CSV table of C-alpha atoms in Angstrom, one decimal:
chain,number,residue,atom,x,y,z
A,1,MET,CA,0.1,-0.1,-0.1
A,2,SER,CA,1.5,3.4,-1.0
A,3,GLU,CA,1.4,7.2,1.5
A,4,ALA,CA,-0.4,8.2,-0.8
A,5,ALA,CA,-3.1,5.9,-0.2
A,6,ILE,CA,-2.7,5.1,3.3
A,7,HIS,CA,-3.4,9.5,4.0
A,8,SER,CA,-6.7,8.9,1.5
A,9,VAL,CA,-8.2,6.9,3.6
A,10,THR,CA,-9.1,9.8,6.5
A,11,ALA,CA,-12.6,9.8,5.5
A,12,PRO,CA,-14.7,10.8,9.1
A,13,VAL,CA,-16.2,7.3,10.9
A,14,ALA,CA,-19.8,7.6,11.2
A,15,ARG,CA,-18.1,7.4,15.8
A,16,PRO,CA,-21.4,7.7,16.8
A,17,GLU,CA,-23.6,5.1,15.0
A,18,LEU,CA,-20.1,3.4,14.1
A,19,LEU,CA,-19.8,2.5,17.9
A,20,ALA,CA,-24.0,1.5,18.6
A,21,SER,CA,-23.2,-0.9,15.7
A,22,LEU,CA,-21.2,-3.2,18.1
A,23,ASP,CA,-21.7,-1.8,21.6
A,24,PRO,CA,-22.7,-5.9,22.1
A,25,LEU,CA,-20.7,-7.8,20.2
A,26,LEU,CA,-17.7,-5.6,21.5
A,27,ARG,CA,-18.9,-6.5,25.1
A,28,GLU,CA,-18.9,-10.1,24.6
A,29,TRP,CA,-15.9,-10.5,22.7
A,30,LEU,CA,-13.8,-7.3,25.1
A,31,PRO,CA,-13.3,-8.9,28.0
A,32,ARG,CA,-11.8,-12.9,27.0
A,33,GLN,CA,-9.1,-10.9,25.7
A,34,ARG,CA,-6.5,-12.2,28.1
A,35,TRP,CA,-5.3,-8.3,27.9
A,36,PHE,CA,-8.6,-6.9,29.0
A,37,ALA,CA,-7.0,-6.0,32.5
A,38,GLY,CA,-10.9,-5.5,33.4
A,39,LYS,CA,-11.8,-9.1,34.2
A,40,GLY,CA,-14.1,-10.3,36.5
A,41,ARG,CA,-16.7,-7.6,37.1
A,42,PRO,CA,-19.4,-6.6,33.6
A,43,VAL,CA,-19.1,-4.0,30.8
A,44,THR,CA,-21.7,-1.8,30.7
A,45,GLY,CA,-20.9,0.9,28.1
A,46,PHE,CA,-18.5,1.5,25.8
A,47,SER,CA,-17.0,5.4,25.1
A,48,LEU,CA,-15.3,6.1,21.8
A,49,VAL,CA,-11.8,7.5,22.4
A,50,THR,CA,-11.0,7.9,18.1
A,51,ALA,CA,-11.9,5.7,15.1
A,52,ASN,CA,-10.1,5.9,12.2
A,53,GLU,CA,-10.0,3.7,8.7
A,54,LEU,CA,-6.7,3.3,7.7
A,55,LEU,CA,-7.9,1.0,4.8
A,56,PRO,CA,-12.0,2.6,3.9
A,57,SER,CA,-15.3,0.0,5.0
A,58,THR,CA,-16.6,0.4,1.4
A,59,ALA,CA,-14.1,-2.1,0.3
A,60,GLN,CA,-13.4,-5.6,-0.2
A,61,LEU,CA,-11.8,-5.2,3.1
A,62,GLY,CA,-11.5,-3.4,5.6
A,63,LEU,CA,-9.5,-1.9,8.8
A,64,LEU,CA,-10.1,0.4,12.0
A,65,HIS,CA,-8.4,1.0,14.2
A,66,LEU,CA,-10.3,2.0,17.2
A,67,LEU,CA,-9.6,3.9,20.9
A,68,VAL,CA,-12.5,2.7,23.2
A,69,ARG,CA,-13.2,3.6,26.6
A,70,ALA,CA,-14.6,0.9,28.7
A,71,HIS,CA,-17.0,1.5,31.5
A,72,GLN,CA,-17.7,-1.0,34.5
A,73,PRO,CA,-18.8,-1.3,37.7
A,74,LEU,CA,-16.0,0.0,40.7
A,75,THR,CA,-15.7,-2.8,42.6
A,76,PRO,CA,-16.3,-2.7,46.5
A,77,ALA,CA,-13.1,-1.2,47.7
A,78,GLN,CA,-13.0,1.7,45.2
A,79,GLY,CA,-17.6,2.0,46.3
A,80,ALA,CA,-20.3,2.6,44.8
A,81,GLY,CA,-21.2,4.0,40.6
A,82,THR,CA,-19.0,3.0,37.1
A,83,GLN,CA,-15.7,4.0,36.7
A,84,PRO,CA,-14.8,5.7,33.1
A,85,GLY,CA,-13.1,3.1,32.7
A,86,ASP,CA,-10.2,1.5,30.9
A,87,CYS,CA,-8.9,3.2,27.3
A,88,TYR,CA,-8.6,0.0,25.3
A,89,GLN,CA,-6.9,-0.2,20.9
A,90,LEU,CA,-9.0,-1.9,18.7
A,91,LEU,CA,-8.1,-3.1,15.4
A,92,ILE,CA,-10.7,-3.8,13.6
A,93,GLY,CA,-11.0,-6.2,10.4
A,94,VAL,CA,-14.3,-6.1,8.0
A,95,ARG,CA,-15.3,-8.3,5.8
A,96,GLU,CA,-18.2,-8.8,3.7
A,97,ALA,CA,-17.5,-12.7,4.8
A,98,LEU,CA,-15.3,-14.0,6.5
A,99,PRO,CA,-12.8,-17.4,5.2
A,100,PRO,CA,-12.3,-19.6,7.2
A,101,HIS,CA,-9.2,-19.2,8.8
A,102,LEU,CA,-9.9,-16.7,10.1
A,103,ALA,CA,-13.1,-18.0,12.2
A,104,PRO,CA,-11.2,-17.4,15.4
A,105,ALA,CA,-10.8,-14.1,14.7
A,106,LEU,CA,-14.4,-13.1,14.7
A,107,ILE,CA,-16.1,-10.7,17.3
A,108,GLY,CA,-19.4,-10.7,15.7
A,109,HIS,CA,-21.5,-10.4,12.6
A,110,VAL,CA,-23.3,-6.5,12.9
A,111,GLU,CA,-26.6,-5.8,11.8
A,112,GLU,CA,-27.5,-2.4,12.1
A,113,GLY,CA,-25.9,0.9,12.3
A,114,PRO,CA,-23.2,2.0,8.3
A,115,LEU,CA,-20.8,-1.5,9.0
A,116,ALA,CA,-25.1,-3.7,8.6
A,117,GLY,CA,-24.5,-6.9,7.1
A,118,HIS,CA,-20.9,-7.0,7.7
A,119,THR,CA,-18.7,-8.9,9.9
A,120,VAL,CA,-16.5,-7.5,11.1
A,121,TYR,CA,-13.5,-9.7,13.4
A,122,GLU,CA,-9.8,-9.4,15.8
A,123,ALA,CA,-7.2,-8.3,11.8
A,124,LEU,CA,-4.1,-9.3,13.3
A,125,HIS,CA,-4.8,-12.8,12.1
A,126,ASP,CA,-5.0,-11.1,8.4
A,127,PRO,CA,-1.9,-10.2,7.1
A,128,ARG,CA,-3.1,-7.8,4.3
A,129,PRO,CA,-4.2,-5.7,7.7
A,130,ALA,CA,-0.9,-6.3,9.1
A,131,ASP,CA,0.6,-5.5,6.0
A,132,VAL,CA,-1.0,-1.8,5.7
A,133,LEU,CA,0.3,-1.1,10.5
A,134,LEU,CA,3.3,-1.7,8.4
A,135,GLU,CA,3.2,0.2,5.7
A,136,ALA,CA,2.2,3.2,7.9
A,137,LEU,CA,5.0,2.8,9.7
A,138,ARG,CA,7.5,3.0,6.8
A,139,THR,CA,6.1,6.1,4.7
A,140,ARG,CA,6.0,7.6,8.5
A,141,ALA,CA,1.5,7.8,8.1
A,142,ARG,CA,-1.1,11.2,9.4
A,143,VAL,CA,-4.8,9.2,9.8
A,144,GLY,CA,-6.4,11.2,12.1
A,145,GLU,CA,-5.8,11.5,15.7
A,146,LEU,CA,-3.1,8.2,14.5
A,147,ARG,CA,1.0,9.5,14.0
A,148,PHE,CA,3.4,7.2,12.1
A,149,GLU,CA,7.8,7.1,13.2
A,150,ARG,CA,10.1,5.3,12.5
A,151,ASP,CA,13.9,5.9,12.6
A,152,ARG,CA,15.4,7.2,9.0
A,153,ARG,CA,18.6,6.0,9.3
A,154,GLN,CA,16.7,1.7,9.5
A,155,GLU,CA,14.9,0.8,6.1
A,156,ILE,CA,11.2,-0.8,6.5
A,157,ARG,CA,11.5,-3.1,3.5
A,158,GLY,CA,7.5,-3.9,2.3
A,159,ASP,CA,6.9,-7.5,2.1
A,160,LEU,CA,8.0,-8.8,4.7
A,161,ILE,CA,5.8,-12.0,5.6
A,162,PRO,CA,3.7,-11.1,9.1
A,163,ARG,CA,2.4,-13.4,11.7
A,164,LEU,CA,0.7,-12.9,15.4
A,165,ILE,CA,2.2,-13.9,18.2
A,166,THR,CA,-0.7,-15.7,20.4
A,167,ALA,CA,1.5,-16.3,23.8
A,168,GLU,CA,1.1,-12.2,24.7
A,169,GLN,CA,-0.5,-11.9,27.0
A,170,SER,CA,-1.1,-7.9,28.2
A,171,ASN,CA,-0.7,-6.8,24.7
A,172,SER,CA,-0.2,-8.4,21.3
A,173,SER,CA,3.0,-8.7,18.5
A,174,LEU,CA,3.7,-8.8,15.3
A,175,VAL,CA,6.8,-10.6,13.6
A,176,PHE,CA,7.3,-9.9,10.3
A,177,GLY,CA,9.5,-11.5,9.0
A,178,ASP,CA,11.8,-13.1,11.1
A,179,THR,CA,12.5,-8.7,10.7
A,180,PHE,CA,10.6,-7.0,13.0
A,181,ILE,CA,8.6,-7.0,15.8
A,182,LEU,CA,5.6,-4.9,16.7
A,183,LYS,CA,4.1,-4.7,19.9
A,184,LEU,CA,0.8,-3.0,19.8
A,185,LEU,CA,-0.5,-1.8,23.2
A,186,ARG,CA,-3.4,-2.3,24.6
A,187,ARG,CA,-4.2,-0.5,27.4
A,188,ILE,CA,-3.4,3.0,26.2
A,189,VAL,CA,-2.9,5.7,28.7
A,190,PRO,CA,-1.7,9.5,28.0
A,191,GLY,CA,1.5,9.9,28.5
A,192,VAL,CA,5.0,8.3,26.4
A,193,ASN,CA,5.0,4.4,27.7
A,194,PRO,CA,8.7,3.7,28.4
A,195,ASP,CA,8.4,0.3,26.1
A,196,LEU,CA,9.5,3.4,22.8
A,197,GLU,CA,11.2,6.0,26.6
A,198,LEU,CA,13.7,4.3,27.3
A,199,PRO,CA,15.4,2.3,24.9
A,200,LEU,CA,15.4,4.9,22.5
A,201,ALA,CA,17.6,6.5,24.8
A,202,LEU,CA,19.4,3.6,25.4
A,203,ALA,CA,20.1,3.5,21.9
A,204,ARG,CA,21.1,7.2,21.9
A,205,GLU,CA,24.7,5.9,24.6
A,206,GLY,CA,24.6,3.3,21.7
A,207,CYS,CA,23.6,0.3,24.4
A,208,PRO,CA,23.6,-3.2,22.5
A,209,ARG,CA,22.0,-4.5,25.3
A,210,VAL,CA,18.8,-3.1,24.1
A,211,PRO,CA,17.0,-3.4,20.6
A,212,ALA,CA,16.6,0.2,19.4
A,213,PRO,CA,13.0,1.1,18.2
A,214,THR,CA,13.4,1.9,14.0
A,215,ALA,CA,9.0,3.0,13.7
A,216,TRP,CA,6.8,3.6,16.7
A,217,MET,CA,2.5,4.2,16.4
A,218,ALA,CA,1.1,7.5,18.1
A,219,ALA,CA,-1.9,9.4,19.2
A,220,ASP,CA,-2.2,12.7,19.5
A,221,LEU,CA,-5.6,13.9,21.7
A,222,ASP,CA,-6.6,16.6,24.0
A,223,GLY,CA,-3.3,17.7,23.6
A,224,GLU,CA,-1.6,14.3,25.2
A,225,THR,CA,1.0,12.7,23.6
A,226,TYR,CA,0.2,7.8,23.5
A,227,THR,CA,2.3,5.2,22.3
A,228,LEU,CA,0.7,2.8,20.5
A,229,GLY,CA,3.0,0.6,18.9
A,230,VAL,CA,6.0,-0.3,18.5
A,231,LEU,CA,8.5,-1.8,16.2
A,232,GLN,CA,12.4,-3.3,16.4
A,233,PRO,CA,14.5,-5.6,15.4
A,234,TYR,CA,13.3,-9.5,15.7
A,235,VAL,CA,15.9,-11.2,17.7
A,236,GLN,CA,15.6,-14.3,15.4
A,237,GLY,CA,17.0,-17.3,17.2
A,238,ALA,CA,16.2,-16.1,19.8
A,239,VAL,CA,15.5,-18.2,23.7
A,240,ASP,CA,14.1,-16.2,26.8
A,241,GLY,CA,15.2,-16.7,29.2
A,242,TRP,CA,13.4,-18.8,31.0
A,243,GLU,CA,12.8,-21.3,28.5
A,244,LEU,CA,16.3,-21.6,28.9
A,245,ALA,CA,16.4,-22.0,32.5
A,246,LEU,CA,14.3,-25.3,32.3
A,247,SER,CA,16.3,-26.9,29.0
A,248,GLU,CA,18.9,-26.6,31.3
A,249,LEU,CA,17.3,-27.9,34.3
A,250,ALA,CA,15.7,-31.0,32.1
A,251,LYS,CA,19.0,-31.4,31.5
A,252,ASP,CA,20.3,-34.8,33.3
A,253,GLY,CA,23.7,-33.4,35.7
A,254,CYS,CA,22.9,-29.5,35.9
A,255,ARG,CA,20.4,-29.6,38.2
A,256,ASP,CA,23.1,-28.9,40.1
A,257,GLY,CA,23.4,-25.3,38.4
A,258,GLU,CA,25.9,-25.5,36.6
A,259,GLY,CA,24.6,-25.6,33.3
A,260,PHE,CA,23.0,-22.4,33.8
A,261,THR,CA,25.7,-20.8,35.8
A,262,GLY,CA,27.2,-19.1,32.8
A,263,GLU,CA,24.1,-17.9,31.6
A,264,ALA,CA,23.3,-16.3,34.8
A,265,ARG,CA,26.2,-14.4,34.7
A,266,ALA,CA,26.3,-13.0,31.9
A,267,LEU,CA,23.2,-12.1,32.6
A,268,GLY,CA,23.7,-10.0,34.7
A,269,ARG,CA,26.5,-8.2,33.6
A,270,ALA,CA,23.8,-7.3,30.7
A,271,THR,CA,21.8,-6.2,33.0
A,272,ALA,CA,24.2,-3.9,34.7
A,273,GLU,CA,24.8,-2.9,31.2
A,274,VAL,CA,21.8,-1.5,30.5
A,275,HIS,CA,22.1,-0.3,34.5
A,276,THR,CA,24.9,1.8,34.1
A,277,ALA,CA,23.4,3.3,30.7
A,278,LEU,CA,20.1,4.8,31.7
A,279,ALA,CA,22.2,6.2,34.5
A,280,ARG,CA,23.8,8.0,32.1
A,281,ALA,CA,21.3,9.0,29.8
A,282,LEU,CA,18.0,10.0,32.4
A,283,PRO,CA,18.2,11.9,35.2
A,284,THR,CA,19.5,10.4,38.6
A,285,VAL,CA,18.2,11.4,42.1
A,286,THR,CA,18.3,10.5,45.7
A,287,LEU,CA,16.5,8.9,47.7
A,288,GLY,CA,17.3,10.5,52.4
A,289,HIS,CA,14.8,10.0,54.7
A,290,VAL,CA,11.7,11.0,53.2
A,291,GLN,CA,11.3,9.0,50.0
A,292,MET,CA,13.0,6.2,52.4
A,293,GLU,CA,10.0,6.6,54.1
A,294,LEU,CA,7.4,6.8,52.0
A,295,LEU,CA,9.0,3.4,49.8
A,296,VAL,CA,8.6,1.4,53.4
A,297,ASP,CA,5.5,2.8,53.6
A,298,GLY,CA,4.2,1.6,50.9
A,299,MET,CA,5.6,-2.0,51.4
A,300,THR,CA,4.6,-2.8,55.0
A,301,GLU,CA,1.1,-1.5,52.9
A,302,ARG,CA,0.6,-3.7,50.6
A,303,LEU,CA,1.9,-6.0,53.4
A,304,ALA,CA,-1.1,-6.0,55.4
A,305,THR,CA,-3.6,-6.0,52.3
A,306,ALA,CA,-2.1,-9.0,51.0
A,307,ALA,CA,-2.3,-10.3,54.5
A,308,GLN,CA,-6.2,-9.7,55.0
A,309,ALA,CA,-6.7,-11.5,51.6
A,310,VAL,CA,-4.3,-14.0,51.9
A,311,PRO,CA,-4.6,-16.3,54.9
A,312,ALA,CA,-1.5,-18.6,54.7
A,313,LEU,CA,0.9,-14.6,54.7
A,314,ARG,CA,-0.9,-13.8,57.8
A,315,PRO,CA,2.3,-15.9,60.5
A,316,TYR,CA,4.9,-14.5,59.0
A,317,ALA,CA,3.3,-11.0,58.5
A,318,ALA,CA,5.2,-10.5,61.6
A,319,GLY,CA,8.8,-11.3,61.1
A,320,LEU,CA,8.3,-9.9,56.8
A,321,ARG,CA,7.8,-6.3,58.0
A,322,THR,CA,11.1,-6.1,59.4
A,323,ALA,CA,12.4,-6.8,56.0
A,324,PHE,CA,10.9,-3.1,56.3
A,325,GLU,CA,11.2,-1.0,59.5
A,326,ALA,CA,14.7,-2.6,58.6
A,327,LEU,CA,14.9,-0.3,55.7
A,328,ALA,CA,13.8,2.3,57.9
A,329,ASP,CA,16.2,2.2,60.1
A,330,LEU,CA,19.0,2.4,58.2
A,331,ALA,CA,17.2,5.6,56.1
A,332,SER,CA,17.1,7.3,59.2
A,333,GLU,CA,19.9,7.5,59.9
A,334,GLY,CA,21.1,9.2,56.8
A,335,ARG,CA,21.7,6.2,54.7
A,336,THR,CA,20.5,7.6,51.4
A,337,TRP,CA,20.3,5.6,48.0
A,338,THR,CA,20.0,7.0,43.8
A,339,ALA,CA,17.7,6.6,43.1
A,340,GLN,CA,16.7,6.0,39.3
A,341,ARG,CA,15.4,5.4,35.5
A,342,ILE,CA,15.0,1.2,35.1
A,343,HIS,CA,13.1,-1.7,34.0
A,344,GLY,CA,10.5,-1.5,36.4
A,345,ASP,CA,9.7,-5.5,35.5
A,346,LEU,CA,13.0,-6.8,35.0
A,347,HIS,CA,12.3,-11.0,34.5
A,348,LEU,CA,14.1,-14.3,33.3
A,349,GLY,CA,11.0,-14.5,30.1
A,350,GLN,CA,12.1,-10.0,29.7
A,351,CYS,CA,15.5,-11.7,28.4
A,352,LEU,CA,16.3,-13.1,25.2
A,353,ARG,CA,19.6,-14.8,23.8
A,354,ALA,CA,20.7,-14.7,21.0
A,355,PRO,CA,22.2,-17.8,19.4
A,356,SER,CA,25.6,-16.2,19.0
A,357,GLY,CA,25.8,-16.4,23.0
A,358,GLU,CA,24.6,-12.2,23.4
A,359,TRP,CA,21.7,-11.8,26.4
A,360,SER,CA,19.2,-8.1,25.1
A,361,LEU,CA,17.0,-7.3,27.9
A,362,ILE,CA,13.1,-6.2,26.3
A,363,ASP,CA,9.8,-5.2,27.5
A,364,PHE,CA,10.9,-2.2,29.5
A,365,GLU,CA,7.0,-1.6,29.5
A,366,GLY,CA,7.1,-1.7,33.3
A,367,GLU,CA,3.6,-3.5,35.2
A,368,PRO,CA,1.5,-2.6,33.2
A,369,SER,CA,-1.1,-2.4,36.1
A,370,LYS,CA,0.3,0.7,37.7
A,371,PRO,CA,0.0,4.3,36.8
A,372,LEU,CA,2.2,6.3,33.8
A,373,ALA,CA,4.2,8.0,36.3
A,374,GLU,CA,4.3,5.5,38.7
A,375,ARG,CA,6.3,3.6,35.7
A,376,ARG,CA,8.9,6.4,35.1
A,377,MET,CA,9.9,7.8,38.3
A,378,PRO,CA,13.2,7.1,39.3
A,379,GLN,CA,14.4,3.2,41.4
A,380,PRO,CA,17.0,1.7,42.9
A,381,PRO,CA,18.8,-0.5,40.4
A,382,LEU,CA,18.4,-3.1,43.3
A,383,ARG,CA,14.3,-2.7,42.5
A,384,ASP,CA,15.3,-4.7,39.0
A,385,ILE,CA,17.8,-7.2,40.6
A,386,ALA,CA,15.1,-8.6,43.4
A,387,GLY,CA,12.8,-9.4,41.0
A,388,MET,CA,14.9,-11.5,38.9
A,389,LEU,CA,16.6,-13.2,42.0
A,390,ARG,CA,13.2,-14.2,42.0
A,391,SER,CA,12.5,-15.5,39.2
A,392,PHE,CA,14.8,-17.6,39.2
A,393,ASP,CA,13.0,-19.2,42.1
A,394,TYR,CA,10.4,-19.2,40.2
A,395,ALA,CA,12.6,-21.0,37.5
A,396,ALA,CA,13.7,-23.9,40.2
A,397,HIS,CA,10.3,-25.2,41.0
A,398,ALA,CA,9.3,-25.3,37.2
A,399,VAL,CA,9.2,-28.8,35.9
A,400,PRO,CA,11.0,-28.8,33.0
A,401,GLY,CA,9.5,-30.2,29.5
A,402,ALA,CA,6.5,-27.9,30.9
A,403,LEU,CA,7.8,-24.5,29.8
A,404,GLY,CA,5.4,-21.3,31.4
A,405,SER,CA,3.5,-24.7,34.0
A,406,PRO,CA,5.0,-26.3,36.5
A,407,ARG,CA,3.6,-30.0,36.0
A,408,ALA,CA,1.2,-31.1,33.7
A,409,GLY,CA,-1.0,-32.0,37.0
A,410,GLY,CA,-0.6,-27.7,37.6
A,411,THR,CA,1.0,-28.8,40.7
A,412,PRO,CA,4.7,-27.1,41.8
A,413,VAL,CA,7.4,-29.2,42.5
A,414,PRO,CA,10.0,-29.9,44.6
A,415,ALA,CA,12.5,-26.9,44.1
A,416,VAL,CA,15.5,-28.3,43.1
A,417,PRO,CA,18.3,-28.0,45.4
A,418,ASP,CA,21.1,-25.4,45.7
A,419,TRP,CA,20.1,-24.7,41.4
A,420,ALA,CA,18.3,-21.0,42.1
A,421,ASP,CA,20.7,-19.8,44.8
A,422,ILE,CA,23.7,-20.5,42.2
A,423,CYS,CA,22.1,-19.1,40.1
A,424,ARG,CA,21.7,-16.1,42.5
A,425,ALA,CA,25.6,-15.3,43.4
A,426,ALA,CA,26.7,-16.1,40.1
A,427,TYR,CA,23.5,-13.4,38.1
A,428,CYS,CA,24.7,-11.1,41.1
A,429,ALA,CA,28.7,-10.8,40.3
A,430,GLY,CA,28.4,-10.3,36.9
A,431,TYR,CA,26.5,-7.4,37.2
A,432,ALA,CA,29.4,-6.5,39.8
A,433,GLU,CA,31.7,-6.7,37.1
A,434,VAL,CA,29.9,-4.4,35.6
A,435,ALA,CA,29.2,-2.6,37.6
A,436,GLY,CA,31.7,-2.6,40.3
A,437,ARG,CA,29.6,-2.7,43.2
A,438,ASP,CA,27.9,-6.6,43.7
A,439,PRO,CA,23.5,-6.1,44.9
A,440,ARG,CA,24.8,-8.3,47.4
A,441,ALA,CA,26.4,-5.4,49.0
A,442,ASP,CA,23.8,-3.3,50.8
A,443,PRO,CA,21.2,-6.3,51.8
A,444,VAL,CA,18.7,-3.7,53.4
A,445,LEU,CA,17.8,-2.3,51.0
A,446,LEU,CA,17.7,-5.7,48.7
A,447,ARG,CA,15.4,-7.4,51.3
A,448,ALA,CA,13.2,-5.5,51.6
A,449,TYR,CA,12.3,-5.5,47.3
A,450,GLU,CA,12.9,-9.0,47.2
A,451,THR,CA,9.8,-9.7,50.5
A,452,ASP,CA,8.0,-7.0,48.4
A,453,LYS,CA,8.1,-8.4,44.8
A,454,ALA,CA,7.3,-12.8,46.9
A,455,ILE,CA,4.8,-10.4,49.0
A,456,TYR,CA,2.9,-9.5,45.1
A,457,GLU,CA,3.7,-12.8,43.8
A,458,VAL,CA,1.5,-14.4,46.9
A,459,LEU,CA,-1.6,-11.6,46.2
A,460,TYR,CA,-1.3,-13.1,42.3
A,461,GLU,CA,-0.6,-16.2,42.7
A,462,ALA,CA,-4.1,-16.5,45.1
A,463,ARG,CA,-6.2,-15.3,42.9
A,464,HIS,CA,-4.9,-16.5,39.7
A,465,ARG,CA,-3.5,-19.4,40.3
A,466,PRO,CA,-4.0,-20.8,42.9
A,467,ASP,CA,-1.9,-24.2,42.3
A,468,TRP,CA,1.3,-22.1,41.9
A,469,LEU,CA,0.6,-20.5,45.4
A,470,PRO,CA,3.4,-23.0,47.4
A,471,VAL,CA,6.8,-20.8,45.5
A,472,PRO,CA,6.4,-17.6,46.5
A,473,MET,CA,4.9,-18.9,50.2
A,474,ALA,CA,8.9,-21.2,50.8
A,475,ALA,CA,10.7,-17.8,50.2
A,476,ILE,CA,7.9,-16.1,52.4
A,477,ARG,CA,9.4,-19.0,55.1
A,478,ARG,CA,13.3,-17.8,54.0
A,479,LEU,CA,12.4,-13.9,54.0
A,480,ALA,CA,10.5,-14.2,57.5
A,481,ALA,CA,12.5,-15.7,58.8
A,482,SER,CA,16.2,-14.0,57.2
A,483,PRO,CA,17.9,-11.4,60.5
């Protein structure tokens, strides 16, 4: 598709009528998507933020880009009434009839409004709409409020075959010919997303541990910029750290940790390279008594909330609280810490090992459930390190051969003896080789962050994967007994 063709499809969409006709279909379809954040509460209505045609719906194939706000009732903890709702990015294909191979992408059949008589579906399953997105990025198109940008120094070929990655959770990704990967954010908030901001900053610093953005999508609304998607080089043949760790654990004779020690050390070095580059690229701040008091208060509050929701946590609450109290005491004595921009949600699954053996860090979005302003705040690098240390612990409980799940029946097995401890030590040693300081040299802050992470894991597993609850509970017992 040419740039002129993309620019020509900006005719106004009949927005109120369009949304009214899609409303009953979206109420059924949207809550079933993995990336829908409001599960467990009904959708009471929608409001349209933007609607643009990337392919005109009067043609044999139409493509609509929508930003839609889903309204849902408040939870009892939030009070009565309905909240404004989260804003979601939808790419909706429009056809008169859906080919059999696109049946899994079906949203529904429209009975009234401007699309009456047509079938609408999740367009990312269809190569033609995916091609339209890549062409818009290649040509730096403008479509209504939508803006497609790219790094002019990087070439984007227009003949790359797209495929949808089906294992995504909070977002969606398209791979183009094993050359690029386009991550499309699903829950949209105002502001520059760290998943674009931080890789751009790292690219300016020449950091090779993070693929530099080739292009990106944004929307300009009411004076705010909304990041919609990021196109980056695809690391062909790469294996993520979680899969690689479980593969090593599956090998006979490697369960003592030795088979993964070198990888853990290299991953520690890669993490330190990213942290040092971020500290050069973006401002750092000093956290003193007042800032650390707020940090400790947040950790203590999360512990109280989790203990109220998960009875198994209550016997350990007093011991866990000592980790936060020790940090508060250290801060009150005048100790300060340096905070900087960090990854924000670092674990083995966010790390890719290329066939060359080099490690890359990906997905800098942070925890999507947290406000964007919080995700963009400078934080001590030990927060990232604590997340990785917890990830080694999770891998030690997972059964090799069932990647992504504990075992065929869904229950974690006992931890592999010493594997996690050996890998955690190697990771910290590798980090120290680059950063010049071993993370274990700050045991009070590291224990506080690891405790906070384990508490989060307990609450998450209790709500979503109760069979996994023994994994973080084993860490809870260890952390509660720590001096």
